[in-house]
């Protein structure tokens, strides 16, 4: 144990006397944050002028005189931290309030009153905080020694790995920069490197290490999709890996994301894909037939068979890598094609900028065939079913409103009171189809007159 224990803890005293102490503060403390003012007032009324003295040896004395706010040291520590947060919030509002002093006289008076109140609250909270901290035996408080223990946890690579694997990608990046222990955890953990796309995974359901807020906010859009952007068929057991690096807008070409060297080797997909087909959107879009400048009309996809799809994709050039396509490759190829197609003669008018150059959208795609029970396919199917359901639901609602509108117009034309939707629904439950047809017929008659 550590040296502090002996000074702080008489031998015959249990580490936590909470159970022996009056528990009346417990109830009050449970309400902290909701109504801390009355809490502070009642606390200090009960225990006035017993502010702890900051000299050694008095701790045991104080512990016997002051009640324990909670039955466990951990709860007290959490409580103390909650109060610290309240204090910070209060101090922040005091700073904000001070800025508004002297705006005009009346406001100023009010502000001064608020400031005085806040200052008192801060003082009371600080006292309360001290009381609670004193209730925690010194050996139970997080300190340099417990920090050493925490470090030991982090030193156990597996534990640190587990913690890190629960992080978001951008937390990975910041954690890597924290210190040597973290940096080493990244270097040593195969699993972390796989999640980050820096080491290949050999099997399993596909995912993109790049499909996260960190890269999306930098303009790298990589998706596993259940449809093909260019209208091609996609089978039930297929998923389209599509990539476009174009800043945040799909409609305008943006400067290419600046990706630092260490991310260039990030695999765009796990398990790695060895080939992606590349299209310059200006002239390799099968939805447009642009054999000559006179034919610029978009036309519906005519390539419906899978054989046609594969043939069309075969005609595109590709980027290849035996070890897996990386972020760096996609970026370089995007840059190259942007330059190559800047004056593309087949680009349609909408892609031309004011200076006559062409907005070039470079698309990458690969089609993966997966086992039918792959989680990605299951998720896609669920999403599609829910979309279909919503569409049907929307169509049904739309139809009902159309009928309601017809009923309202018919009522108006016949000089009858216009029904509410509820009335209309109640009526259509009892009205048979014949009556409905009659109503429509008479409506038509009137329109003809
Ligand atoms: Zn082109």
CSV table of C-alpha atoms and ligand atoms in Angstrom, one decimal:
chain,number,residue,atom,x,y,z
A,1,UNK,CA,0.0,0.0,0.0
A,2,UNK,CA,1.1,3.6,0.1
A,3,UNK,CA,2.7,5.7,2.7
A,4,UNK,CA,-0.3,8.1,3.1
A,5,UNK,CA,-2.4,5.3,4.7
A,6,UNK,CA,-0.6,5.3,8.1
A,7,UNK,CA,-1.0,9.0,8.6
A,8,UNK,CA,-4.6,9.1,7.6
A,9,UNK,CA,-6.1,6.0,9.1
A,10,UNK,CA,-6.0,5.0,12.7
A,11,UNK,CA,-5.5,1.2,12.9
A,12,UNK,CA,-8.8,0.4,14.5
A,13,UNK,CA,-11.0,2.5,12.3
A,14,UNK,CA,-12.8,0.9,9.3
A,15,UNK,CA,-11.9,2.3,5.9
A,16,UNK,CA,-15.4,3.6,5.4
A,17,UNK,CA,-17.6,4.5,8.4
A,18,UNK,CA,-20.5,5.6,6.3
A,19,UNK,CA,-22.9,3.0,7.7
A,20,UNK,CA,-22.3,4.3,11.3
A,21,UNK,CA,-23.0,7.9,10.3
A,22,UNK,CA,-26.2,9.8,10.1
A,23,UNK,CA,-27.6,9.2,6.6
A,24,UNK,CA,-29.7,12.4,6.5
A,25,UNK,CA,-27.5,13.9,3.8
A,26,UNK,CA,-28.0,11.0,1.4
A,27,UNK,CA,-31.6,12.0,0.4
A,28,UNK,CA,-30.6,15.5,-0.1
A,29,UNK,CA,-27.5,14.6,-2.1
A,30,UNK,CA,-29.6,12.5,-4.4
A,31,UNK,CA,-31.2,15.7,-5.6
A,32,UNK,CA,-28.0,17.4,-6.4
A,33,UNK,CA,-28.1,19.3,-9.7
A,34,UNK,CA,-31.9,19.7,-9.4
A,35,UNK,CA,-32.0,21.9,-6.5
A,36,UNK,CA,-28.5,22.3,-5.2
A,37,UNK,CA,-29.1,25.7,-3.6
A,38,UNK,CA,-31.5,24.4,-0.9
A,39,UNK,CA,-29.2,21.4,-0.6
A,40,UNK,CA,-26.2,23.7,0.2
A,41,UNK,CA,-28.2,25.8,2.5
A,42,UNK,CA,-29.5,22.9,4.6
A,43,UNK,CA,-26.1,21.2,4.6
A,44,UNK,CA,-24.4,24.3,5.9
A,45,UNK,CA,-27.2,25.1,8.4
A,46,UNK,CA,-26.6,21.7,9.9
A,47,UNK,CA,-22.8,21.9,9.9
A,48,UNK,CA,-21.8,25.5,10.3
A,49,UNK,CA,-18.3,26.7,10.8
A,50,UNK,CA,-16.8,23.3,10.6
A,51,UNK,CA,-14.6,24.0,7.7
A,52,UNK,CA,-11.8,21.5,7.6
A,53,UNK,CA,-8.4,22.6,8.6
A,54,UNK,CA,-5.7,21.7,6.1
A,55,UNK,CA,-3.1,20.3,8.5
A,56,UNK,CA,-2.0,16.8,8.8
A,57,UNK,CA,-3.3,14.6,11.6
A,58,UNK,CA,-6.7,16.3,11.8
A,59,UNK,CA,-8.2,14.0,9.2
A,60,UNK,CA,-9.3,11.3,11.7
A,61,UNK,CA,-10.8,13.9,13.9
A,62,UNK,CA,-12.7,15.5,11.1
A,63,UNK,CA,-13.9,12.1,9.9
A,64,UNK,CA,-15.4,11.4,13.3
A,65,UNK,CA,-17.2,14.8,13.4
A,66,UNK,CA,-18.6,15.0,9.8
A,67,UNK,CA,-21.3,12.8,8.5
A,68,UNK,CA,-20.7,10.8,5.3
A,69,UNK,CA,-22.8,12.0,2.5
A,70,UNK,CA,-23.0,8.5,1.0
A,71,UNK,CA,-22.3,5.0,2.0
A,72,UNK,CA,-19.5,4.3,-0.5
A,73,UNK,CA,-16.3,6.2,-1.2
A,74,UNK,CA,-16.9,5.8,-4.9
A,75,UNK,CA,-20.3,7.4,-4.8
A,76,UNK,CA,-18.8,10.3,-2.8
A,77,UNK,CA,-16.1,10.7,-5.3
A,78,UNK,CA,-18.7,10.8,-8.1
A,79,UNK,CA,-20.7,13.3,-6.1
A,80,UNK,CA,-17.6,15.5,-5.6
A,81,UNK,CA,-17.0,15.4,-9.4
A,82,UNK,CA,-20.6,16.4,-10.0
A,83,UNK,CA,-20.2,19.3,-7.7
A,84,UNK,CA,-17.0,20.3,-9.5
A,85,UNK,CA,-18.8,20.4,-12.8
A,86,UNK,CA,-21.6,22.5,-11.2
A,87,UNK,CA,-18.9,24.9,-10.0
A,88,UNK,CA,-17.3,25.2,-13.4
A,89,UNK,CA,-20.7,25.9,-14.9
A,90,UNK,CA,-21.4,28.5,-12.3
A,91,UNK,CA,-18.1,30.1,-12.7
A,92,UNK,CA,-18.6,30.2,-16.5
A,93,UNK,CA,-21.9,32.0,-16.1
A,94,UNK,CA,-20.4,34.5,-13.7
A,95,UNK,CA,-17.8,35.3,-16.4
A,96,UNK,CA,-20.6,35.7,-19.0
A,97,UNK,CA,-22.7,37.8,-16.6
A,98,UNK,CA,-19.7,40.1,-15.8
A,99,UNK,CA,-19.4,40.9,-19.5
A,100,UNK,CA,-23.0,42.3,-19.4
A,101,UNK,CA,-22.5,44.7,-16.5
A,102,UNK,CA,-22.9,48.4,-17.2
A,103,UNK,CA,-25.0,47.9,-20.3
A,104,UNK,CA,-27.6,50.2,-18.8
A,105,UNK,CA,-28.4,51.1,-15.3
A,106,UNK,CA,-31.4,48.9,-14.7
A,107,UNK,CA,-29.9,45.8,-16.3
A,108,UNK,CA,-26.8,46.5,-14.4
A,109,UNK,CA,-28.5,46.4,-11.0
A,110,UNK,CA,-30.1,43.1,-11.9
A,111,UNK,CA,-26.8,41.7,-13.1
A,112,UNK,CA,-25.1,42.8,-9.9
A,113,UNK,CA,-27.7,41.0,-7.8
A,114,UNK,CA,-27.3,37.9,-9.9
A,115,UNK,CA,-23.5,38.1,-9.6
A,116,UNK,CA,-23.8,38.4,-5.8
A,117,UNK,CA,-26.1,35.4,-5.7
A,118,UNK,CA,-23.8,33.4,-7.9
A,119,UNK,CA,-20.8,34.3,-5.8
A,120,UNK,CA,-22.5,33.1,-2.7
A,121,UNK,CA,-23.6,29.9,-4.4
A,122,UNK,CA,-20.0,29.2,-5.5
A,123,UNK,CA,-18.8,29.7,-2.0
A,124,UNK,CA,-21.4,27.3,-0.6
A,125,UNK,CA,-20.7,24.7,-3.2
A,126,UNK,CA,-17.0,25.0,-2.5
A,127,UNK,CA,-17.6,24.3,1.1
A,128,UNK,CA,-19.9,21.4,0.4
A,129,UNK,CA,-17.3,20.0,-2.0
A,130,UNK,CA,-14.7,20.1,0.8
A,131,UNK,CA,-17.0,18.4,3.2
A,132,UNK,CA,-17.6,15.5,0.8
A,133,UNK,CA,-14.0,15.2,-0.1
A,134,UNK,CA,-13.1,15.0,3.6
A,135,UNK,CA,-15.6,12.2,3.9
A,136,UNK,CA,-13.5,10.1,1.6
A,137,UNK,CA,-10.6,8.4,3.3
A,138,UNK,CA,-7.4,9.6,1.7
A,139,UNK,CA,-6.4,6.2,0.6
A,140,UNK,CA,-9.7,5.8,-1.3
A,141,UNK,CA,-9.2,9.0,-3.4
A,142,UNK,CA,-7.8,8.8,-6.9
A,143,UNK,CA,-4.3,10.0,-6.6
A,144,UNK,CA,-0.8,9.5,-8.0
A,145,UNK,CA,-0.9,5.9,-6.7
A,146,UNK,CA,-4.1,5.1,-8.4
A,147,UNK,CA,-2.9,6.8,-11.5
A,148,UNK,CA,-0.1,4.3,-11.4
A,149,UNK,CA,-2.6,1.5,-11.2
A,150,UNK,CA,-4.5,2.9,-14.2
A,151,UNK,CA,-1.3,3.0,-16.1
A,152,UNK,CA,-0.8,-0.7,-15.3
A,153,UNK,CA,-4.2,-1.4,-16.9
A,154,UNK,CA,-3.1,0.5,-20.0
A,155,UNK,CA,0.1,-1.4,-19.9
A,156,UNK,CA,-1.8,-4.7,-20.4
A,157,UNK,CA,-2.0,-4.5,-24.1
A,158,UNK,CA,-5.2,-6.6,-24.4
A,159,UNK,CA,-7.1,-4.3,-22.0
A,160,UNK,CA,-6.0,-1.2,-23.7
A,161,UNK,CA,-6.9,-2.7,-27.1
A,162,UNK,CA,-10.4,-3.5,-25.8
A,163,UNK,CA,-10.9,0.0,-24.7
A,164,UNK,CA,-9.5,1.5,-27.9
A,165,UNK,CA,-11.6,-0.8,-30.1
A,166,UNK,CA,-14.7,0.8,-28.6
A,167,UNK,CA,-13.6,4.2,-29.9
A,168,UNK,CA,-14.6,6.1,-33.0
A,169,UNK,CA,-12.0,6.5,-35.7
A,170,UNK,CA,-11.2,10.1,-34.8
A,171,UNK,CA,-10.7,9.0,-31.2
A,172,UNK,CA,-8.2,6.5,-32.5
A,173,UNK,CA,-6.3,9.3,-34.2
A,174,UNK,CA,-6.2,11.4,-31.0
A,175,UNK,CA,-5.5,8.4,-28.8
A,176,UNK,CA,-2.5,7.5,-31.0
A,177,UNK,CA,-1.0,10.9,-30.3
A,178,UNK,CA,-1.6,10.8,-26.5
A,179,UNK,CA,1.7,9.1,-25.5
A,180,UNK,CA,4.0,6.2,-26.2
A,181,UNK,CA,1.9,3.6,-24.5
A,182,UNK,CA,-1.0,4.4,-26.8
A,183,UNK,CA,1.2,4.7,-29.9
A,184,UNK,CA,2.7,1.3,-29.1
A,185,UNK,CA,-0.8,-0.2,-28.5
A,186,UNK,CA,-1.5,0.7,-32.1
A,187,UNK,CA,1.7,-0.7,-33.5
A,188,UNK,CA,1.3,-3.9,-31.6
A,189,UNK,CA,-2.4,-4.6,-32.0
A,190,UNK,CA,-3.2,-6.5,-35.2
A,191,UNK,CA,-6.9,-6.0,-34.5
A,192,UNK,CA,-6.7,-2.2,-34.2
A,193,UNK,CA,-4.7,-2.0,-37.4
A,194,UNK,CA,-7.3,-4.1,-39.2
A,195,UNK,CA,-10.1,-1.9,-38.0
A,196,UNK,CA,-8.1,1.1,-39.2
A,197,UNK,CA,-7.5,-0.6,-42.6
A,198,UNK,CA,-3.7,-0.7,-42.1
A,199,UNK,CA,-3.5,-4.5,-42.1
A,200,UNK,CA,-5.6,-6.9,-44.2
A,201,UNK,CA,-8.4,-9.0,-42.9
A,202,UNK,CA,-8.6,-12.3,-44.8
A,203,UNK,CA,-12.3,-13.1,-44.4
A,204,UNK,CA,-15.6,-12.0,-42.9
A,205,UNK,CA,-18.3,-9.5,-43.8
A,206,UNK,CA,-17.0,-6.6,-45.8
A,207,UNK,CA,-16.7,-3.1,-44.4
A,208,UNK,CA,-14.8,0.1,-45.3
A,209,UNK,CA,-12.3,1.5,-42.8
A,210,UNK,CA,-12.8,4.8,-44.6
A,211,UNK,CA,-16.6,4.9,-44.1
A,212,UNK,CA,-16.5,7.0,-41.0
A,213,UNK,CA,-17.0,10.6,-40.0
A,214,UNK,CA,-13.3,11.3,-40.0
A,215,UNK,CA,-12.9,10.6,-43.7
A,216,UNK,CA,-16.4,11.6,-44.8
A,217,UNK,CA,-15.7,15.1,-43.3
A,218,UNK,CA,-12.6,15.2,-45.5
A,219,UNK,CA,-14.6,14.4,-48.7
A,220,UNK,CA,-13.9,10.7,-49.0
A,221,UNK,CA,-17.2,8.9,-49.7
A,222,UNK,CA,-17.0,5.1,-49.7
A,223,UNK,CA,-20.1,3.1,-49.4
A,224,UNK,CA,-21.3,-0.5,-49.6
A,225,UNK,CA,-24.5,-0.1,-51.6
A,226,UNK,CA,-27.3,-2.3,-52.8
A,227,UNK,CA,-27.8,-0.4,-56.0
A,228,UNK,CA,-25.6,0.7,-58.9
A,229,UNK,CA,-25.1,4.4,-59.4
A,230,UNK,CA,-25.4,4.1,-63.1
A,231,UNK,CA,-28.6,2.1,-63.3
A,232,UNK,CA,-27.1,-1.3,-63.6
A,233,UNK,CA,-28.8,-4.3,-62.1
A,234,UNK,CA,-27.5,-5.6,-58.8
A,235,UNK,CA,-28.3,-9.1,-57.7
A,236,UNK,CA,-29.6,-10.1,-54.3
A,237,UNK,CA,-26.2,-11.6,-53.2
A,238,UNK,CA,-24.2,-8.6,-54.5
A,239,UNK,CA,-23.0,-5.4,-52.9
A,240,UNK,CA,-21.5,-2.5,-54.8
A,241,UNK,CA,-18.4,-0.9,-53.3
A,242,UNK,CA,-18.5,2.7,-54.6
A,243,UNK,CA,-16.0,5.4,-53.9
A,244,UNK,CA,-15.9,9.1,-54.9
A,245,UNK,CA,-13.5,11.6,-53.4
A,246,UNK,CA,-15.1,14.9,-54.0
A,247,UNK,CA,-15.5,17.1,-50.9
A,248,UNK,CA,-18.9,17.3,-49.3
A,249,UNK,CA,-21.1,18.2,-52.4
A,250,UNK,CA,-21.9,15.5,-55.0
A,251,UNK,CA,-22.7,18.3,-57.5
A,252,UNK,CA,-19.6,20.3,-57.5
A,253,UNK,CA,-16.0,19.4,-57.8
A,254,UNK,CA,-14.1,20.3,-54.7
A,255,UNK,CA,-10.4,20.5,-53.9
A,256,UNK,CA,-9.2,16.9,-53.2
A,257,UNK,CA,-9.1,16.0,-49.6
A,258,UNK,CA,-5.8,16.5,-47.9
A,259,UNK,CA,-4.9,13.2,-46.5
A,260,UNK,CA,-1.7,12.9,-44.6
A,261,UNK,CA,0.9,10.4,-45.7
A,262,UNK,CA,0.2,7.9,-42.9
A,263,UNK,CA,-3.4,7.4,-44.1
A,264,UNK,CA,-2.4,6.8,-47.7
A,265,UNK,CA,-2.0,3.1,-47.1
A,266,UNK,CA,-5.5,2.7,-45.5
A,267,UNK,CA,-7.4,0.0,-47.3
A,268,UNK,CA,-10.6,1.3,-48.8
A,269,UNK,CA,-12.3,-2.1,-48.1
A,270,UNK,CA,-11.9,-5.0,-45.7
A,271,UNK,CA,-11.3,-7.8,-46.7
A,272,UNK,CA,-9.2,-5.9,-49.3
A,273,UNK,CA,-10.4,-5.6,-52.9
A,274,UNK,CA,-7.8,-6.1,-55.6
A,275,UNK,CA,-9.5,-4.1,-58.4
A,276,UNK,CA,-11.8,-1.2,-58.8
A,277,UNK,CA,-13.3,0.1,-62.1
A,278,UNK,CA,-12.9,3.8,-62.7
A,279,UNK,CA,-15.2,6.2,-64.5
A,280,UNK,CA,-14.8,9.8,-65.4
A,281,UNK,CA,-18.4,11.0,-64.9
A,282,UNK,CA,-18.1,13.4,-67.9
A,283,UNK,CA,-18.0,10.8,-70.6
A,284,UNK,CA,-18.2,7.3,-69.1
A,285,UNK,CA,-21.7,7.5,-67.8
A,286,UNK,CA,-23.8,4.8,-69.4
A,287,UNK,CA,-27.0,6.8,-68.7
A,288,UNK,CA,-25.8,9.3,-71.3
A,289,UNK,CA,-25.1,8.4,-74.9
A,290,UNK,CA,-22.7,11.0,-76.2
A,291,UNK,CA,-21.4,9.6,-79.4
A,292,UNK,CA,-21.5,13.1,-80.8
A,293,UNK,CA,-22.1,16.6,-79.7
A,294,UNK,CA,-25.7,16.6,-81.1
A,295,UNK,CA,-26.8,13.8,-78.9
A,296,UNK,CA,-26.7,15.1,-75.3
A,297,UNK,CA,-30.0,13.7,-74.0
A,298,UNK,CA,-29.9,11.5,-71.0
A,299,UNK,CA,-31.6,8.3,-71.7
A,300,UNK,CA,-32.8,5.4,-69.5
A,301,UNK,CA,-30.5,2.6,-68.9
A,302,UNK,CA,-30.6,0.2,-71.7
A,303,UNK,CA,-28.0,-2.2,-70.3
A,304,UNK,CA,-30.3,-4.4,-68.3
A,305,UNK,CA,-28.8,-7.9,-68.5
A,306,UNK,CA,-26.0,-8.8,-66.1
A,307,UNK,CA,-23.9,-9.8,-69.1
A,308,UNK,CA,-24.3,-6.3,-70.5
A,309,UNK,CA,-23.5,-4.8,-67.1
A,310,UNK,CA,-20.3,-6.8,-66.8
A,311,UNK,CA,-19.3,-6.0,-70.4
A,312,UNK,CA,-19.9,-2.2,-69.8
A,313,UNK,CA,-17.8,-2.4,-66.7
A,314,UNK,CA,-15.1,-4.4,-68.5
A,315,UNK,CA,-14.6,-1.5,-70.9
A,316,UNK,CA,-13.7,0.8,-68.1
A,317,UNK,CA,-10.1,1.0,-67.0
A,318,UNK,CA,-9.2,-0.1,-63.5
A,319,UNK,CA,-6.9,0.5,-60.6
A,320,UNK,CA,-5.3,-2.8,-59.3
A,321,UNK,CA,-3.4,-3.9,-56.3
A,322,UNK,CA,-2.5,-7.4,-55.2
A,323,UNK,CA,-2.5,-6.3,-51.6
A,324,UNK,CA,-5.7,-4.3,-51.7
A,325,UNK,CA,-6.8,-0.9,-53.1
A,326,UNK,CA,-5.7,1.9,-50.8
A,327,UNK,CA,-6.9,5.5,-50.1
A,328,UNK,CA,-3.7,6.8,-51.7
A,329,UNK,CA,-4.4,5.0,-55.0
A,330,UNK,CA,-7.9,6.3,-55.2
A,331,UNK,CA,-6.8,9.8,-54.5
A,332,UNK,CA,-3.9,9.7,-57.1
A,333,UNK,CA,-6.2,8.3,-59.8
A,334,UNK,CA,-8.9,10.9,-59.0
A,335,UNK,CA,-6.3,13.7,-59.4
A,336,UNK,CA,-5.0,12.2,-62.6
A,337,UNK,CA,-8.4,11.9,-64.3
A,338,UNK,CA,-9.5,15.3,-63.2
A,339,UNK,CA,-6.5,16.8,-65.1
A,340,UNK,CA,-7.0,14.4,-68.1
A,341,UNK,CA,-10.7,15.3,-68.6
A,342,UNK,CA,-10.5,19.0,-67.8
A,343,UNK,CA,-11.3,19.8,-71.4
A,344,UNK,CA,-13.3,16.6,-72.2
A,345,UNK,CA,-15.1,17.1,-75.5
A,346,UNK,CA,-17.9,14.7,-74.5
A,347,UNK,CA,-18.9,16.3,-71.3
A,348,UNK,CA,-22.5,17.5,-71.2
A,349,UNK,CA,-23.3,21.2,-70.8
A,350,UNK,CA,-24.2,21.1,-67.1
A,351,UNK,CA,-20.7,20.0,-66.2
A,352,UNK,CA,-19.1,23.0,-67.8
A,353,UNK,CA,-17.9,25.8,-65.5
A,354,UNK,CA,-17.9,29.4,-66.3
A,355,UNK,CA,-14.4,29.3,-67.7
A,356,UNK,CA,-15.3,26.4,-70.0
A,357,UNK,CA,-13.4,23.7,-68.1
A,358,UNK,CA,-15.2,20.6,-66.9
A,359,UNK,CA,-16.2,19.4,-63.4
A,360,UNK,CA,-14.8,15.9,-63.4
A,361,UNK,CA,-16.4,13.4,-61.0
A,362,UNK,CA,-14.3,10.3,-60.7
A,363,UNK,CA,-16.2,7.2,-59.6
A,364,UNK,CA,-14.7,3.9,-58.4
A,365,UNK,CA,-16.7,0.8,-58.2
A,366,UNK,CA,-16.4,-2.9,-57.5
A,367,UNK,CA,-19.1,-5.5,-57.2
A,368,UNK,CA,-18.7,-8.1,-54.5
A,369,UNK,CA,-20.6,-11.4,-54.3
A,370,UNK,CA,-21.3,-12.4,-50.8
A,371,UNK,CA,-22.9,-15.4,-49.0
A,372,UNK,CA,-26.6,-14.9,-48.9
A,373,UNK,CA,-26.6,-14.6,-45.1
A,374,UNK,CA,-23.8,-12.0,-45.0
A,375,UNK,CA,-24.8,-9.2,-42.4
A,376,UNK,CA,-24.3,-6.5,-45.1
A,377,UNK,CA,-26.8,-8.2,-47.3
A,378,UNK,CA,-29.2,-8.8,-44.4
A,379,UNK,CA,-29.0,-5.1,-43.5
A,380,UNK,CA,-29.6,-4.0,-47.1
A,381,UNK,CA,-32.6,-6.3,-47.3
A,382,UNK,CA,-34.0,-4.9,-44.1
A,383,UNK,CA,-33.5,-1.3,-45.3
A,384,UNK,CA,-35.2,-2.1,-48.6
A,385,UNK,CA,-38.2,-3.8,-47.0
A,386,UNK,CA,-38.6,-0.8,-44.7
A,387,UNK,CA,-38.3,1.6,-47.7
A,388,UNK,CA,-40.9,-0.4,-49.7
A,389,UNK,CA,-43.2,-0.3,-46.7
A,390,UNK,CA,-42.9,3.4,-46.3
A,391,UNK,CA,-43.6,3.9,-50.1
A,392,UNK,CA,-46.7,1.8,-49.9
A,393,UNK,CA,-47.8,3.6,-46.7
A,394,UNK,CA,-47.2,6.9,-48.4
A,395,UNK,CA,-49.1,5.8,-51.6
A,396,UNK,CA,-52.1,4.7,-49.4
A,397,UNK,CA,-52.2,8.0,-47.5
A,398,UNK,CA,-51.9,9.9,-50.8
A,399,UNK,CA,-54.8,8.0,-52.2
A,400,UNK,CA,-57.0,8.7,-49.2
A,401,UNK,CA,-56.3,12.4,-49.3
A,402,UNK,CA,-57.1,12.5,-53.0
A,403,UNK,CA,-60.5,10.9,-52.2
A,404,UNK,CA,-61.1,13.3,-49.4
A,405,UNK,CA,-60.4,16.2,-51.7
A,406,UNK,CA,-62.9,14.9,-54.2
A,407,UNK,CA,-65.5,14.6,-51.4
A,408,UNK,CA,-64.8,18.1,-50.2
A,409,UNK,CA,-65.2,19.5,-53.8
A,410,UNK,CA,-68.3,17.5,-54.3
A,411,UNK,CA,-69.8,18.8,-51.0
A,412,UNK,CA,-69.0,22.4,-52.0
A,413,UNK,CA,-70.5,21.9,-55.5
A,414,UNK,CA,-73.7,20.4,-54.0
A,415,UNK,CA,-74.0,23.2,-51.4
A,416,UNK,CA,-73.5,20.7,-48.6
A,417,UNK,CA,-71.3,21.3,-45.5
A,418,UNK,CA,-67.6,20.4,-46.3
A,419,UNK,CA,-66.8,17.3,-44.3
A,420,UNK,CA,-63.8,17.0,-41.9
A,421,UNK,CA,-61.4,14.2,-42.6
A,422,UNK,CA,-62.9,12.3,-39.7
A,423,UNK,CA,-66.4,12.7,-41.0
A,424,UNK,CA,-65.3,11.6,-44.5
A,425,UNK,CA,-63.6,8.5,-43.1
A,426,UNK,CA,-66.6,7.6,-41.0
A,427,UNK,CA,-68.9,8.0,-44.1
A,428,UNK,CA,-66.7,6.0,-46.4
A,429,UNK,CA,-66.8,3.1,-44.0
A,430,UNK,CA,-70.6,2.8,-44.4
A,431,UNK,CA,-70.8,4.0,-48.0
A,432,UNK,CA,-70.8,1.2,-50.5
A,433,UNK,CA,-68.9,1.4,-53.8
A,434,UNK,CA,-72.1,2.1,-55.9
A,435,UNK,CA,-72.8,5.3,-53.9
A,436,UNK,CA,-69.3,6.4,-54.4
A,437,UNK,CA,-69.5,5.9,-58.2
A,438,UNK,CA,-72.8,7.9,-58.2
A,439,UNK,CA,-71.2,10.7,-56.3
A,440,UNK,CA,-68.4,10.8,-58.8
A,441,UNK,CA,-70.8,10.7,-61.8
A,442,UNK,CA,-72.8,13.6,-60.5
A,443,UNK,CA,-69.6,15.5,-59.9
A,444,UNK,CA,-68.6,14.9,-63.5
A,445,UNK,CA,-72.0,16.0,-64.7
A,446,UNK,CA,-71.7,19.3,-62.9
A,447,UNK,CA,-68.2,19.9,-64.3
A,448,UNK,CA,-69.6,19.4,-67.8
A,449,UNK,CA,-72.3,22.0,-67.3
B,1,LIG,ZN1,-14.5,12.8,-70.0
